Each structure stands twice: as structure tokens, then as C-alpha cells.
């Protein structure tokens, strides 16, 4: 959880620095800054894994589903009323914020308070051993975003923007199916 938090903060800082120095359009800068809370979903994984380990994954799945449904609803409604990218960025970050709040509420409801501790020695050991995985994750993200950069050379900026929005709008459905699978998978065995 601490490692995820550190990496999320670093990612947020990189996005903020990129927005500040490389984006000339203030609206795009605002959109990118509004996307920063969306990178903070990984620090919640240890709490979700705690629910999974106690065979209570329905609560983590419900949290994820709630965030995704609020996000989808907000983004579709805002797309209907306004074509402004700012609302899409807010909707994207809204998913992470609602997921974290609902998951934290379930955590407080079902588990007694305990102190989370961090071992920096263990943290750096994990970082050293997982460096190849980190590189493969960077390559995976680069590969999944490469389609946008490739079609940018074929189509106009408007079509690339529409394609990017459609891709973002379809991502929560993958999360919903994953959440349902996670919830019902233990019932199979």
C-alpha cells in the first residue's frame, strides 16, 4: 500500500510537471490535472486484497462497481449536455474517489482498527526484485496507448479525441466484468 502510494504520488507529480511545462492550452492542462486523482486507485488494492483473503470480495467488488457506475453515469450525462473534456476528466477521477470512499467505509465497518507498518528494507527489496515487472508494465501502458499516437498520424485531432473518449468510456465496463468475476469466482470452487 505504501509502495503504491509512493508510485501514485510520483505519477501525479510527473503528470503535473508535464502539464505545466509542455501543454500550452490551459484547458488541456486543467484536464490533465483533473486526471491526477485517477492514478491513486492502486493504494486501495491492499484493502481490497484484505477483503478477498477473508472471502469478502463482494465488498471490494461492490466498491469498484459503485465507483464505475457513478463515473459512467456522470460521464455519459455530461457528454450529453456538454462536449467539454473537463467533465470527462472529473468523471474519470470520480471513479477512483468513490471506489476509495466506499471501500474505506466497508473496511471501517468490518475490520477492527490496526496500525499499518512499513518496512523500508522490505520495500527496497521488492523494488529490486520487481524491476523487470515494472519495465514490462511501462511497456504494456506504452503499447495500450500507442494506438492513439498511431491514429493521430492518420486522422485529425477531432477524431483522435473522440476515439480517446470512447476508449475511456469503455474502460469501466472491463472493470465491472472483472469485479463480477472476482466476486463469483470463489463460488465456482
Short mmCIF file of C-alpha atoms in Angstrom, two decimals, residues 24-162:
data_model
loop_
_atom_site.label_atom_id
_atom_site.label_comp_id
_atom_site.label_asym_id
_atom_site.label_seq_id
_atom_site.Cartn_x
_atom_site.Cartn_y
_atom_site.Cartn_z
CA UNK A 24 0.24 25.40 -23.87
CA UNK A 25 -3.54 25.13 -23.85
CA UNK A 26 -4.84 25.91 -20.34
CA UNK A 27 -7.91 23.72 -20.81
CA UNK A 28 -5.75 20.69 -21.60
CA UNK A 29 -3.59 21.49 -18.58
CA UNK A 30 -6.69 21.57 -16.38
CA UNK A 31 -7.93 18.29 -17.87
CA UNK A 32 -4.61 16.59 -17.18
CA UNK A 33 -4.52 17.94 -13.63
CA UNK A 34 -8.09 16.71 -13.05
CA UNK A 35 -6.97 13.23 -14.13
CA UNK A 36 -4.36 13.04 -11.35
CA UNK A 37 -6.73 11.63 -8.67
CA UNK A 38 -7.36 8.74 -11.07
CA UNK A 39 -3.82 7.45 -10.53
CA UNK A 40 -4.49 6.95 -6.83
CA UNK A 41 -6.58 3.78 -7.17
CA UNK A 42 -3.71 1.33 -6.64
CA UNK A 43 -3.07 2.24 -2.96
CA UNK A 44 -6.53 0.80 -2.23
CA UNK A 45 -5.55 -2.66 -3.52
CA UNK A 46 -4.20 -3.97 -0.18
CA UNK A 47 -7.56 -3.19 1.45
CA UNK A 48 -9.37 -4.89 -1.43
CA UNK A 49 -6.99 -7.86 -1.08
CA UNK A 50 -7.79 -8.00 2.64
CA UNK A 51 -11.45 -8.43 1.78
CA UNK A 52 -10.53 -11.08 -0.79
CA UNK A 53 -8.42 -13.01 1.74
CA UNK A 54 -11.37 -13.16 4.14
CA UNK A 55 -13.69 -14.33 1.32
CA UNK A 56 -15.50 -10.99 1.46
CA UNK A 57 -14.59 -9.91 -2.05
CA UNK A 58 -18.17 -8.90 -2.72
CA UNK A 59 -17.48 -5.71 -0.74
CA UNK A 60 -14.42 -4.74 -2.74
CA UNK A 61 -16.27 -5.60 -5.94
CA UNK A 62 -19.28 -3.57 -4.84
CA UNK A 63 -16.98 -0.62 -4.13
CA UNK A 64 -15.42 -0.89 -7.57
CA UNK A 65 -18.81 -1.30 -9.22
CA UNK A 66 -20.22 1.72 -7.38
CA UNK A 67 -17.32 3.91 -8.48
CA UNK A 68 -17.57 2.68 -12.06
CA UNK A 69 -21.33 3.21 -12.26
CA UNK A 70 -21.13 6.72 -10.83
CA UNK A 71 -18.30 7.52 -13.21
CA UNK A 72 -20.08 6.13 -16.27
CA UNK A 73 -23.32 7.90 -15.38
CA UNK A 74 -21.57 11.21 -14.77
CA UNK A 75 -19.54 10.99 -17.97
CA UNK A 76 -22.46 9.98 -20.19
CA UNK A 77 -24.73 12.69 -18.77
CA UNK A 78 -22.00 15.31 -19.07
CA UNK A 79 -21.28 14.17 -22.63
CA UNK A 80 -24.95 14.61 -23.47
CA UNK A 81 -25.12 18.15 -22.06
CA UNK A 82 -21.61 19.36 -22.82
CA UNK A 83 -18.78 18.14 -25.01
CA UNK A 84 -16.22 19.63 -22.61
CA UNK A 85 -13.28 17.36 -21.75
CA UNK A 86 -13.10 18.77 -18.23
CA UNK A 87 -16.25 16.86 -17.26
CA UNK A 88 -14.80 13.63 -18.66
CA UNK A 89 -11.66 14.11 -16.58
CA UNK A 90 -13.73 14.77 -13.47
CA UNK A 91 -15.76 11.63 -14.19
CA UNK A 92 -12.62 9.56 -14.57
CA UNK A 93 -11.24 10.73 -11.24
CA UNK A 94 -14.68 10.42 -9.64
CA UNK A 95 -14.48 6.67 -10.20
CA UNK A 96 -11.33 6.36 -8.09
CA UNK A 97 -12.58 8.70 -5.37
CA UNK A 98 -15.92 6.92 -4.94
CA UNK A 99 -14.24 3.49 -5.05
CA UNK A 100 -11.82 4.55 -2.33
CA UNK A 101 -14.52 6.06 -0.12
CA UNK A 102 -16.88 3.08 -0.36
CA UNK A 103 -14.05 0.59 0.17
CA UNK A 104 -12.78 2.54 3.16
CA UNK A 105 -16.31 2.64 4.62
CA UNK A 106 -16.58 -1.16 4.31
CA UNK A 107 -13.09 -1.52 5.81
CA UNK A 108 -14.06 0.56 8.85
CA UNK A 109 -17.32 -1.39 9.19
CA UNK A 110 -15.87 -4.93 9.07
CA UNK A 111 -12.35 -4.75 10.42
CA UNK A 112 -11.03 -3.53 13.77
CA UNK A 113 -8.57 -0.67 13.54
CA UNK A 114 -4.95 -1.69 13.34
CA UNK A 115 -1.74 0.09 12.59
CA UNK A 116 -0.20 -0.34 9.18
CA UNK A 117 3.59 -0.54 9.34
CA UNK A 118 6.16 -0.05 6.61
CA UNK A 119 9.50 -1.83 6.32
CA UNK A 120 11.77 0.20 4.04
CA UNK A 121 14.20 -2.72 3.77
CA UNK A 122 11.42 -4.96 2.51
CA UNK A 123 10.16 -2.17 0.25
CA UNK A 124 13.53 -1.70 -1.47
CA UNK A 125 13.97 -5.48 -1.74
CA UNK A 126 10.63 -5.76 -3.50
CA UNK A 127 11.56 -2.87 -5.79
CA UNK A 128 14.84 -4.56 -6.77
CA UNK A 129 13.18 -7.90 -7.48
CA UNK A 130 10.19 -6.42 -9.29
CA UNK A 131 12.13 -4.09 -11.57
CA UNK A 132 11.63 -6.34 -14.64
CA UNK A 133 7.89 -6.39 -13.92
CA UNK A 134 7.95 -2.61 -13.60
CA UNK A 135 9.59 -2.35 -17.03
CA UNK A 136 7.03 -4.70 -18.54
CA UNK A 137 4.21 -2.62 -17.02
CA UNK A 138 5.68 0.50 -18.63
CA UNK A 139 5.85 -1.34 -21.95
CA UNK A 140 2.24 -2.52 -21.54
CA UNK A 141 0.99 1.02 -20.90
CA UNK A 142 3.03 2.27 -23.86
CA UNK A 143 1.55 -0.43 -26.06
CA UNK A 144 -2.03 0.26 -24.97
CA UNK A 145 -1.61 4.00 -25.62
CA UNK A 146 0.29 3.56 -28.87
CA UNK A 147 -2.93 3.23 -30.88
CA UNK A 148 -3.80 6.84 -30.06
CA UNK A 149 -0.41 8.05 -31.25
CA UNK A 150 -0.62 5.95 -34.43
CA UNK A 151 -4.08 7.09 -35.44
CA UNK A 152 -3.03 10.66 -34.72
CA UNK A 153 -0.95 10.49 -37.91
CA UNK A 154 -3.89 9.19 -39.95
CA UNK A 155 -6.85 11.14 -38.59
CA UNK A 156 -7.47 14.70 -37.48
CA UNK A 157 -7.26 15.80 -33.85
CA UNK A 158 -11.07 15.79 -33.50
CA UNK A 159 -11.37 12.11 -34.47
CA UNK A 160 -8.45 11.17 -32.21
CA UNK A 161 -10.16 12.99 -29.33
CA UNK A 162 -13.44 11.17 -29.98
#
